[in-house]
Coordinates of C-alpha atoms in Angstrom, one line a residue:
X1 CA 57.9 74.4 92.4
X2 CA 58.5 76.7 89.9
X3 CA 55.8 79.4 91.0
X4 CA 57.4 79.4 94.7
X5 CA 60.9 80.6 93.5
X6 CA 59.2 82.9 91.2
X7 CA 57.1 84.5 94.2
X8 CA 60.4 83.5 96.1
X9 CA 62.1 86.1 93.8
X10 CA 60.2 88.9 93.4
X11 CA 59.7 88.9 97.4
X12 CA 63.7 89.3 97.3
X13 CA 63.3 92.4 95.0
X14 CA 60.7 93.9 97.2
X15 CA 62.6 93.9 99.8
X16 CA 66.0 95.0 97.8
X17 CA 63.9 97.8 96.9
X18 CA 63.1 98.7 100.4
X19 CA 66.5 98.5 101.7
X20 CA 67.4 101.4 99.0
X21 CA 64.4 103.1 99.9
X22 CA 66.0 103.2 103.2
X23 CA 69.2 103.3 102.5
X24 CA 68.7 106.8 100.2
X25 CA 66.5 108.3 103.3
X26 CA 69.3 107.6 105.5
X27 CA 72.3 109.2 103.0
X28 CA 69.8 112.7 102.0
X29 CA 68.1 113.2 105.6
X30 CA 70.9 112.2 108.0
X31 CA 74.4 111.8 106.4
X32 CA 74.3 114.9 104.3
X33 CA 72.6 117.3 107.2
X34 CA 75.5 115.7 109.6
X35 CA 78.3 117.1 107.3
X36 CA 77.0 119.9 106.4
X37 CA 76.7 120.7 110.1
X38 CA 80.3 119.5 110.0
X39 CA 81.1 123.0 107.5
X40 CA 81.5 120.0 104.6
X41 CA 79.1 120.1 101.9
X42 CA 78.5 117.9 99.2
X43 CA 77.0 120.0 96.2
X44 CA 75.4 118.8 92.8
X45 CA 75.2 120.3 89.3
X46 CA 72.6 122.5 90.7
X47 CA 73.8 124.1 93.9
X48 CA 77.3 124.3 93.5
X49 CA 78.7 127.9 94.6
X50 CA 79.5 130.6 91.8
X51 CA 83.4 130.4 93.0
X52 CA 83.7 127.4 91.8
X53 CA 82.7 128.0 88.3
X54 CA 86.3 128.8 87.0
X55 CA 87.9 125.7 89.5
X56 CA 84.9 123.1 87.5
X57 CA 85.8 124.2 84.0
X58 CA 89.4 124.1 84.3
X59 CA 89.4 120.5 85.8
X60 CA 86.6 119.5 83.4
X61 CA 89.0 120.2 80.3
X62 CA 92.1 119.3 82.0
X63 CA 91.2 116.6 83.5
X64 CA 88.1 115.4 82.4
X65 CA 87.5 115.4 78.9
X66 CA 90.5 113.3 77.9
X67 CA 88.9 110.2 79.4
X68 CA 84.9 111.5 78.1
X69 CA 84.1 109.1 75.2
X70 CA 80.6 109.7 74.4
X71 CA 77.9 107.2 72.6
X72 CA 75.2 107.7 71.1
X73 CA 72.5 104.6 71.1
X74 CA 70.5 103.4 68.1
X75 CA 68.7 99.7 68.9
X76 CA 68.5 99.1 65.4
X77 CA 72.3 99.7 63.8
X78 CA 74.4 99.8 67.0
X79 CA 75.0 97.5 69.6
X80 CA 76.1 99.3 72.2
X81 CA 78.6 96.8 75.5
X82 CA 78.7 98.2 79.3
X83 CA 81.4 97.4 81.5
X84 CA 80.1 95.5 84.3
X85 CA 79.6 97.6 87.4
X86 CA 80.8 101.1 85.4
X87 CA 78.5 103.9 86.4
X88 CA 77.1 105.9 83.3
X89 CA 75.2 108.6 82.8
X90 CA 71.5 108.0 80.7
X91 CA 71.5 111.6 78.3
X92 CA 68.7 112.8 76.6
X93 CA 69.3 114.5 73.2
X94 CA 67.4 116.5 71.0
X95 CA 69.1 118.2 68.0
X96 CA 69.1 122.2 68.4
X97 CA 67.5 124.4 65.7
X98 CA 68.7 127.1 63.9
X99 CA 66.1 129.5 65.2
X100 CA 67.5 128.4 68.7
X101 CA 67.4 126.1 71.4
X102 CA 63.9 125.6 71.7
X103 CA 62.7 122.3 70.1
X104 CA 59.5 121.2 68.2
X105 CA 57.8 118.6 70.2
X106 CA 58.0 116.7 66.4
X107 CA 61.6 116.4 66.6
X108 CA 62.8 112.8 67.4
X109 CA 64.9 112.3 70.6
X110 CA 68.3 111.0 70.7
X111 CA 69.8 108.8 73.4
X112 CA 73.7 108.6 74.6
X113 CA 75.5 106.8 77.7
X114 CA 78.9 108.6 79.0
X115 CA 80.7 106.4 81.2
X116 CA 82.2 108.1 84.5
X117 CA 85.9 107.6 84.5
X118 CA 86.1 106.8 88.3
X119 CA 88.6 104.4 87.9
X120 CA 90.9 106.8 86.9
X121 CA 89.8 110.1 88.3
X122 CA 88.5 109.2 91.5
X123 CA 84.9 109.1 92.5
X124 CA 84.8 113.0 94.0
X125 CA 86.7 115.7 93.4
X126 CA 87.3 118.2 96.7
X127 CA 86.4 121.8 95.3
X128 CA 88.8 125.1 97.0
X129 CA 87.4 126.0 100.3
X130 CA 85.0 129.4 101.2
X131 CA 86.3 130.5 104.4
X132 CA 85.5 127.5 107.1
X133 CA 83.3 125.6 104.5
X134 CA 84.8 122.9 102.6
X135 CA 83.1 121.7 99.4
X136 CA 83.3 117.9 97.5
X137 CA 81.2 116.9 94.4
X138 CA 80.8 113.1 92.6
X139 CA 82.9 113.6 89.3
X140 CA 79.2 112.3 88.2
X141 CA 77.5 115.6 89.2
X142 CA 80.8 117.6 87.6
X143 CA 80.1 115.7 84.2
X144 CA 76.6 116.8 84.8
X145 CA 77.5 120.3 84.3
X146 CA 79.3 120.5 81.0
X147 CA 77.3 117.8 79.1
X148 CA 76.3 120.9 76.4
X149 CA 80.1 120.0 76.0
X150 CA 80.3 117.2 75.6
X151 CA 76.9 117.1 73.2
X152 CA 77.6 120.4 70.8
X153 CA 74.5 120.8 69.4
X154 CA 72.2 119.1 70.8
X155 CA 70.2 120.3 73.8
X156 CA 70.0 118.2 77.0
X157 CA 66.4 117.2 77.7
X158 CA 67.5 114.7 80.8
X159 CA 69.8 112.9 82.2
X160 CA 69.6 109.9 84.8
X161 CA 72.5 107.4 86.2
X162 CA 72.8 103.7 85.6
X163 CA 75.3 100.8 85.9
X164 CA 75.1 97.4 84.5
X165 CA 76.5 93.9 86.9
X166 CA 77.1 91.2 85.0
X167 CA 77.4 87.2 85.6
X168 CA 80.9 87.1 87.2
X169 CA 80.4 83.5 87.6
X170 CA 83.0 80.8 86.8
X171 CA 81.2 78.4 84.9
X172 CA 83.8 75.2 84.5
X173 CA 81.2 72.3 83.7
X174 CA 84.1 69.7 84.8
X175 CA 86.8 70.1 86.6
X176 CA 88.5 66.5 86.3
X177 CA 89.3 66.6 83.2
X178 CA 91.3 68.7 80.8
X179 CA 93.5 71.5 82.3
X180 CA 92.1 72.9 85.4
X181 CA 94.1 76.4 85.1
X182 CA 93.1 76.8 81.3
X183 CA 89.7 76.7 82.4
X184 CA 89.5 78.9 85.3
X185 CA 91.5 81.7 83.2
X186 CA 89.3 81.0 80.2
X187 CA 86.1 81.5 82.7
X188 CA 88.1 85.1 83.4
X189 CA 88.4 86.4 80.2
X190 CA 84.7 85.8 79.4
X191 CA 83.7 87.3 83.0
X192 CA 83.8 90.9 81.6
X193 CA 81.5 90.1 78.8
X194 CA 79.0 88.0 80.9
X195 CA 75.2 88.4 80.5
X196 CA 73.6 91.1 82.2
X197 CA 72.2 90.1 85.3
X198 CA 71.6 93.4 87.1
X199 CA 70.4 96.7 85.8
X200 CA 70.3 99.6 88.4
X201 CA 68.8 102.7 87.1
X202 CA 67.7 106.0 88.6
X203 CA 63.8 105.3 89.6
X204 CA 62.9 109.3 88.4
X205 CA 63.5 107.8 84.5
X206 CA 60.7 108.2 82.7
X207 CA 59.0 104.8 81.3
X208 CA 59.6 105.5 78.0
X209 CA 63.5 106.6 78.8
X210 CA 63.7 103.0 80.4
X211 CA 62.0 100.7 78.1
X212 CA 64.2 102.2 75.1
X213 CA 67.5 101.1 77.0
X214 CA 65.3 97.7 78.2
X215 CA 65.2 97.2 74.1
X216 CA 68.8 98.5 73.0
X217 CA 70.7 97.1 75.8
X218 CA 69.2 93.6 75.3
X219 CA 67.8 93.6 79.1
X220 CA 65.2 91.8 80.9
X221 CA 62.6 92.5 83.0
X222 CA 63.9 90.9 86.1
X223 CA 67.1 92.9 85.1
X224 CA 65.9 95.7 86.1
X225 CA 66.4 97.2 89.6
X226 CA 65.0 101.1 90.8
X227 CA 67.8 103.0 92.4
X228 CA 68.8 106.4 93.3
X229 CA 70.7 109.0 91.5
X230 CA 73.9 107.9 92.5
X231 CA 75.0 104.5 92.1
X232 CA 78.5 102.6 94.0
X233 CA 78.0 104.0 97.4
X234 CA 81.2 101.6 98.4
X235 CA 83.3 104.1 96.4
X236 CA 82.7 107.0 99.9
X237 CA 85.5 104.6 100.9
X238 CA 87.5 107.2 99.0
X239 CA 86.1 110.1 100.4
X240 CA 88.0 113.1 101.2
X241 CA 88.8 113.3 104.8
X242 CA 90.3 116.8 104.3
X243 CA 92.2 115.4 107.8
X244 CA 89.4 116.0 110.0
X245 CA 90.0 113.3 112.3
X246 CA 87.7 114.1 114.7
X247 CA 84.8 113.3 112.6
X248 CA 86.2 109.6 112.1
X249 CA 86.5 106.3 114.5
X250 CA 88.3 107.3 117.5
X251 CA 92.5 106.1 117.1
X252 CA 93.4 102.5 118.1
X253 CA 96.9 102.2 117.5
X254 CA 98.0 99.1 117.3
X255 CA 98.9 96.9 120.7
X256 CA 102.2 95.6 120.9
X257 CA 102.7 92.0 121.4
X258 CA 105.4 91.6 124.5
X259 CA 106.1 88.3 123.9
X260 CA 108.1 89.4 120.4
X261 CA 111.2 91.9 121.8
X262 CA 112.0 94.6 118.5
X263 CA 115.6 93.5 118.9
X264 CA 115.2 89.5 119.2
X265 CA 114.2 87.0 117.0
X266 CA 110.7 85.9 116.7
X267 CA 111.6 82.5 116.7
X268 CA 113.1 82.9 119.8
X269 CA 110.1 84.6 121.3
X270 CA 108.0 81.7 119.9
X271 CA 110.4 79.0 121.6
X272 CA 109.9 79.9 124.8
X273 CA 105.9 79.9 124.6
X274 CA 102.6 79.7 121.9
X275 CA 101.8 83.5 121.5
X276 CA 97.9 84.7 119.9
X277 CA 97.8 87.7 117.5
X278 CA 94.8 89.6 117.6
X279 CA 94.2 91.5 114.5
X280 CA 93.2 94.2 114.1
X281 CA 93.7 95.4 117.7
X282 CA 97.5 94.1 117.7
X283 CA 99.7 94.9 114.0
X284 CA 100.1 92.1 111.2
X285 CA 103.5 93.3 110.9
X286 CA 104.9 90.2 113.5
X287 CA 103.4 88.5 110.9
X288 CA 105.6 89.7 108.3
X289 CA 108.0 89.7 110.7
X290 CA 108.0 86.1 110.9
X291 CA 107.9 85.8 106.9
X292 CA 110.8 87.8 106.8
X293 CA 112.9 86.5 109.3
X294 CA 112.4 83.3 107.7
X295 CA 113.3 84.6 104.8
X296 CA 116.9 85.8 105.9
X297 CA 118.0 82.9 108.4
X298 CA 120.8 80.8 107.7
X299 CA 119.4 78.2 109.8
X300 CA 115.7 77.8 108.2
X301 CA 115.6 75.3 105.7
X302 CA 112.5 75.2 104.2
X303 CA 109.0 77.7 104.2
X304 CA 105.6 76.1 103.5
X305 CA 102.4 78.2 102.9
X306 CA 98.8 78.4 101.3
X307 CA 97.7 81.7 99.9
X308 CA 94.4 82.7 99.4
X309 CA 94.0 86.6 99.4
X310 CA 96.8 88.5 99.2
X311 CA 97.1 92.3 99.3
X312 CA 98.5 94.0 95.8
X313 CA 101.9 94.2 96.3
X314 CA 101.8 92.0 99.2
X315 CA 104.6 92.1 101.4
X316 CA 104.1 88.4 102.0
X317 CA 105.0 87.9 98.4
X318 CA 108.0 89.8 98.8
X319 CA 109.4 87.7 101.7
X320 CA 108.4 84.4 99.7
X321 CA 110.4 85.5 96.5
X322 CA 113.6 86.6 99.2
X323 CA 113.3 83.4 100.6
X324 CA 113.4 81.4 97.4
X325 CA 116.6 83.8 96.1
X326 CA 118.2 83.1 99.5
X327 CA 117.8 79.2 98.8
X328 CA 115.0 78.2 100.9
X329 CA 112.8 75.6 99.6
X330 CA 109.7 77.7 99.3
X331 CA 106.4 76.0 98.8
X332 CA 102.9 78.1 98.4
X333 CA 99.8 76.4 97.0
X334 CA 97.9 78.9 95.5
X335 CA 94.3 78.9 95.3
X336 CA 93.4 80.0 92.0
X337 CA 89.5 79.6 93.0
X338 CA 89.4 82.0 95.0
X339 CA 86.2 84.0 94.3
X340 CA 87.1 87.3 92.1
X341 CA 90.8 87.1 93.7
X342 CA 91.4 84.2 90.8
X343 CA 93.2 87.1 88.4
X344 CA 95.1 88.4 91.7
X345 CA 96.1 85.0 92.6
X346 CA 97.2 84.1 89.0
X347 CA 99.7 86.8 88.8
X348 CA 101.4 86.4 92.3
X349 CA 101.9 82.8 91.5
X350 CA 103.7 84.0 88.6
X351 CA 105.7 85.8 90.1
X352 CA 106.5 83.2 92.4
X353 CA 107.3 80.9 90.1
X354 CA 109.5 83.1 88.3
X355 CA 111.7 83.4 91.4
X356 CA 111.9 80.2 92.1
X357 CA 108.9 79.2 94.7
X358 CA 107.9 76.0 93.8
X359 CA 104.0 76.7 93.1
X360 CA 100.9 74.6 93.3
X361 CA 97.9 75.5 92.2
X362 CA 94.1 74.4 92.6
X363 CA 92.9 71.3 92.0
X364 CA 89.4 69.5 91.1
X365 CA 86.6 69.1 93.4
X366 CA 88.9 70.7 96.4
X367 CA 89.5 74.7 97.2
X368 CA 92.0 75.3 99.8
X369 CA 90.6 77.8 102.4
X370 CA 93.3 77.1 105.3
X371 CA 95.5 79.9 106.6
X372 CA 99.1 77.8 107.6
X373 CA 102.5 78.1 107.1
X374 CA 105.4 75.8 108.1
X375 CA 109.0 77.1 108.8
X376 CA 111.5 74.5 108.7
X377 CA 114.5 75.4 111.1
X378 CA 117.5 73.3 111.9
X379 CA 118.2 73.7 115.3
X380 CA 121.9 72.3 116.9
X381 CA 121.6 69.6 113.9
X382 CA 117.7 69.0 114.9
X383 CA 114.7 69.3 112.7
X384 CA 112.7 71.9 114.4
X385 CA 109.1 73.7 113.0
X386 CA 107.5 76.7 113.6
X387 CA 103.6 77.2 112.8
X388 CA 101.7 79.9 111.5
X389 CA 97.9 78.9 112.3
X390 CA 95.2 81.3 111.4
X391 CA 91.8 82.3 110.7
X392 CA 92.2 84.9 108.1
X393 CA 94.3 85.6 104.6
X394 CA 97.9 86.3 104.5
X395 CA 96.6 89.4 103.9
X396 CA 98.6 92.4 105.5
X397 CA 95.8 95.3 104.1
X398 CA 92.4 93.5 105.4
X399 CA 94.5 92.5 108.4
X400 CA 93.4 96.3 109.2
X401 CA 89.9 96.0 109.6
X402 CA 89.1 92.3 109.5
X403 CA 88.9 90.9 113.1
X404 CA 91.0 87.3 112.6
X405 CA 93.5 85.4 114.8
X406 CA 96.9 84.0 114.8
X407 CA 99.2 81.6 116.9
X408 CA 102.5 81.3 116.6
X409 CA 103.4 78.1 118.1
X410 CA 106.7 75.7 118.1
X411 CA 104.5 72.9 118.9
X412 CA 105.9 69.9 117.0
X413 CA 103.1 67.8 116.5
X414 CA 100.6 70.1 115.5
X415 CA 103.3 70.9 113.1
X416 CA 103.3 67.4 111.9
X417 CA 99.4 67.6 111.0
X418 CA 100.1 70.6 109.4
X419 CA 103.2 69.5 107.5
X420 CA 100.9 66.3 106.7
X421 CA 98.0 68.8 105.0
X422 CA 101.5 70.2 102.4
X423 CA 101.8 66.4 101.7
X424 CA 98.2 66.0 100.5
X425 CA 98.1 69.5 98.7
X426 CA 101.4 67.9 96.8
X427 CA 100.5 64.8 96.3
X428 CA 97.0 64.6 96.6
X429 CA 96.7 61.1 98.7
X430 CA 93.4 61.2 100.0
X431 CA 94.3 58.6 102.5
X432 CA 95.6 61.3 105.6
X433 CA 95.0 60.7 109.2
X434 CA 95.4 64.1 112.0
X435 CA 95.9 64.2 115.7
X436 CA 95.2 67.5 116.9
X437 CA 94.2 69.6 113.4
X438 CA 90.6 68.9 112.6
X439 CA 91.2 69.2 108.3
X440 CA 88.2 69.5 106.3
X441 CA 87.2 67.5 104.4
X442 CA 88.7 64.8 106.3
X443 CA 88.3 64.4 110.0
X444 CA 86.3 68.1 111.0
X445 CA 82.8 67.5 110.4
X446 CA 83.3 64.3 112.6
X447 CA 85.3 65.7 115.0
X448 CA 82.5 68.3 115.4
X449 CA 79.9 66.0 115.8
X450 CA 81.7 64.1 118.2
X451 CA 82.6 67.1 120.1
X452 CA 78.4 68.0 120.4
X453 CA 77.8 64.4 121.6
X454 CA 80.5 64.4 124.4
X455 CA 78.4 67.5 125.4
X456 CA 75.0 65.4 125.3
X457 CA 76.6 63.0 127.2
X458 CA 77.7 64.8 129.7
X459 CA 74.0 66.7 130.0
X460 CA 72.7 63.4 130.0
X461 CA 74.6 62.7 133.1
X462 CA 73.8 65.8 135.1
X463 CA 76.3 67.4 134.3
X464 CA 77.0 71.2 132.9
X465 CA 77.6 71.3 129.3
X466 CA 78.0 73.9 126.6
X467 CA 78.9 74.9 123.0
X468 CA 80.2 78.6 122.2
X469 CA 80.6 79.1 119.0
X470 CA 81.7 82.2 116.8
X471 CA 81.0 82.2 112.8
X472 CA 81.1 84.1 109.4
X473 CA 78.3 82.0 108.5
X474 CA 75.7 79.0 109.7
X475 CA 74.0 77.3 107.3
X476 CA 75.5 73.2 107.2
X477 CA 72.1 71.4 107.3
X478 CA 73.6 68.5 109.5
X479 CA 76.0 70.6 112.2
X480 CA 72.4 72.5 112.9
X481 CA 70.7 69.0 113.0
X482 CA 73.1 68.6 115.9
X483 CA 72.6 71.5 117.3
X484 CA 69.4 71.4 117.2
X485 CA 69.5 67.6 119.3
X486 CA 72.3 68.8 121.6
X487 CA 69.5 72.0 122.6
X488 CA 66.9 69.1 122.9
X489 CA 69.6 67.2 125.3
X490 CA 69.9 70.1 127.5
X491 CA 72.7 71.3 126.2
X492 CA 73.2 75.1 126.7
X493 CA 74.6 76.9 123.0
X494 CA 75.6 80.0 122.2
X495 CA 76.7 81.3 118.8
X496 CA 77.6 84.5 117.2
X497 CA 77.4 84.8 113.5
X498 CA 77.8 87.6 112.0
X499 CA 76.3 86.4 108.2
X500 CA 73.6 83.9 107.1
X501 CA 72.4 81.9 109.8
X502 CA 69.8 78.9 108.9
X503 CA 69.6 77.9 112.4
X504 CA 66.4 79.3 114.1
X505 CA 67.0 79.6 118.1
X506 CA 64.7 80.0 120.9
X507 CA 62.0 77.4 119.3
X508 CA 60.4 75.0 122.4
X509 CA 61.0 71.6 122.2
X510 CA 63.7 72.2 119.5
X511 CA 66.5 75.1 120.0
X512 CA 65.2 76.7 123.5
X513 CA 68.8 76.2 124.8
X514 CA 70.0 77.9 121.8
X515 CA 71.0 81.8 121.7
X516 CA 72.5 83.3 119.3
X517 CA 73.4 86.8 117.9
X518 CA 74.9 89.1 115.7
X519 CA 77.7 91.6 116.0
X520 CA 78.7 94.1 113.0
X521 CA 80.9 97.7 114.0
X522 CA 83.9 99.1 112.7
X523 CA 85.6 96.4 112.1
X524 CA 84.8 92.8 110.1
X525 CA 84.1 90.5 112.5
X526 CA 86.0 87.0 110.4
X527 CA 86.9 84.8 113.4
X528 CA 85.9 81.4 113.9
X529 CA 86.1 79.9 117.4
X530 CA 84.7 76.5 118.7
X531 CA 84.2 76.3 122.4
X532 CA 83.2 73.1 124.1
X533 CA 82.2 72.8 127.9
X534 CA 83.9 69.1 127.7
X535 CA 82.9 68.9 131.2
X536 CA 84.7 71.8 132.8
X537 CA 88.3 71.1 131.0
X538 CA 86.9 73.8 127.5
X539 CA 88.4 72.3 124.5
X540 CA 89.0 75.2 122.2
X541 CA 89.4 75.5 118.4
X542 CA 90.6 78.6 115.7
X543 CA 89.5 77.7 112.1
X544 CA 89.5 79.1 109.1
X545 CA 86.2 77.3 108.3
X546 CA 82.2 78.0 109.1
X547 CA 80.1 75.3 109.4
X548 CA 78.5 75.5 105.9
X549 CA 78.6 72.4 103.4
X550 CA 81.0 74.2 101.0
X551 CA 83.4 73.9 104.2
X552 CA 82.9 71.3 105.8
X553 CA 83.0 68.9 102.3
X554 CA 84.2 70.7 99.7
X555 CA 87.0 72.9 100.6
X556 CA 90.4 71.9 102.6
X557 CA 89.8 73.6 106.1
X558 CA 91.8 73.6 109.6
X559 CA 90.8 74.1 113.0
X560 CA 93.5 73.8 115.4
X561 CA 93.1 73.7 119.3
X562 CA 94.7 76.1 121.7
X563 CA 96.7 74.5 124.7
X564 CA 98.1 77.1 126.5
X565 CA 95.7 77.9 129.1
X566 CA 96.4 81.5 129.1
X567 CA 96.1 81.8 125.6
X568 CA 92.7 79.7 126.1
X569 CA 91.4 81.9 129.1
X570 CA 91.7 85.3 127.0
X571 CA 89.8 83.8 124.4
X572 CA 86.7 83.1 126.5
X573 CA 86.9 86.5 127.9
X574 CA 86.9 87.7 124.8
X575 CA 84.2 86.1 123.8
X576 CA 82.4 86.7 126.9
X577 CA 82.9 90.8 125.9
X578 CA 81.1 89.8 122.7
X579 CA 78.2 88.0 124.1
X580 CA 77.3 90.9 126.5
X581 CA 77.4 93.5 124.0
X582 CA 75.1 96.0 124.0
X583 CA 75.7 98.4 121.5
X584 CA 76.4 96.7 118.2
X585 CA 75.2 93.0 118.9
X586 CA 71.8 92.2 117.5
X587 CA 69.8 89.3 118.9
X588 CA 68.8 87.0 116.1
X589 CA 65.1 85.8 116.6
X590 CA 62.7 83.2 115.0
X591 CA 60.9 86.3 113.8
X592 CA 63.5 87.4 112.4
X593 CA 63.1 91.2 113.6
X594 CA 66.6 90.9 115.5
X595 CA 66.6 93.2 117.4
X596 CA 69.6 95.3 119.1
X597 CA 70.8 93.9 122.4
X598 CA 70.3 96.4 125.4
X599 CA 69.8 94.6 128.7
X600 CA 68.5 96.9 131.0
X601 CA 70.7 98.4 133.8
X602 CA 73.6 97.8 132.2
X603 CA 76.6 100.0 131.0
X604 CA 77.2 100.5 127.1
X605 CA 79.3 97.6 126.1
X606 CA 80.8 97.6 122.6
X607 CA 82.7 95.0 122.6
X608 CA 85.5 95.4 119.7
X609 CA 86.6 98.4 122.1
X610 CA 86.2 96.6 125.3
X611 CA 88.3 94.0 123.5
X612 CA 91.2 96.3 122.4
X613 CA 91.1 97.4 126.1
X614 CA 91.5 93.9 127.0
X615 CA 94.4 92.8 124.9
X616 CA 96.5 96.5 126.1
X617 CA 96.2 95.4 129.3
X618 CA 97.6 92.2 128.7
X619 CA 100.6 93.4 126.9
X620 CA 100.7 96.6 129.0
X621 CA 103.6 95.2 131.8

């Protein structure tokens, strides 16, 4: 087994290196030439125009020098610490001789590191425009130009970019004893000093140079990963646009929701009918309006909400604070085990707590991933509940690029189930029943199994039987086994899964009735949708949960039914548009070739744009 695992890791490493090679080739031979065709030139330390020398020098001394702290390396005397995911220039130096800059071969090389202050200054520097051409330089390359100034008295022999990724896992030995919050906070304090897990280096670096860094930084051979000249390509999200809108995506302004009139109360709109919001095609402002109105409405008595990931300077948090200050009873469950958002969530929780919000925190064994909000409102001396059920986080920033749904409803039975979820979060009493919501770890898994079994029974009767699933990930073995069983029983199954898919489709005798596609496009497909044909009376659920063991067994998740027939029809139409995507959809197959779907004799169907047009048509009247 150990040998197999080592072999698997080697194969993974080789595949990653191949992908990085392909990525680098696309960057050099496709992206850069296309930018140049549009008069946008990315220069480096070797090819910047002479006209920029003065600007570069001024920028370096005025902006960069205060943040440059070069460190000489000495593997015997100096212990050197690299910050997690920061980019460094590893520099090989020799001392200048009195006779000049030429160095004797006997002179011993020295080594140093220079951290790139991109967190403070940004990764890219815009240079003065020359005629029609706009110029940009990596901050890394700007610093390379002035390395002789950083190391006076030395010759710069070579310079390469490196990056160290540290183990950021929160290792909590026992969640069930002691103070869990203190353990999480202690784990967070260790995150920045975690053991090295990946050292990315420019593959042009000499073996001698790499060996010196490996020994000096106490790295293992398994930590070393070949890379190119540049790292952290996600910094291209901040690449200067120069207001060249023609090079960006075509505009998709948020579509109005015709049910919510600007001058009317959103509670009045929800009272009339259920409202489905589709992000990012529609504005997240409607959710913020829901919370803001609840905060200010004298008829609102309480707000219950789950918070998994919120935006920085969150408007959601501001509304909850305002509600508490206005005398509402506000209860917020803050999941401080949300991976890589732990610190942000602790900070938000403290702000809420200090302003009178009743804050509930993570508890042992479960992570709360459900997205719901229940607003209690008194109308004509009676208590009514207005509910928000969502597939995505209460995060107005990610809602601009994540495809998610939110249901706003006055359905009292669904709200009662939602209140029951919060009662569990408050009192941690595991004896809970739900009439309409599918809630993990209570009835969700069992309910999905029963829904699949119902399709199998319909197929056995000769009736039409079908399942359509839309997920981020499909990994749970038991659910995959159920889908195989359904396929063998004649149930037609379609799955749209963006990420992990451990199910193998199209295998005779096992999964010949299962087809799977994956869509990766302009926006991140994030919603989870479950459709069961149910002998022609479709049952449709939206959810926060993927079919992964962690979601079904170790998280509090909520799947909520769609009762409104018009909304149900809208969702089914959107699923069909996605299934027919022949531009950004890949067909997942047993051999993992996963080629793009390009059905013959069909017009281009890019589903995200088709869905935008569809939602626009629904709200145009």
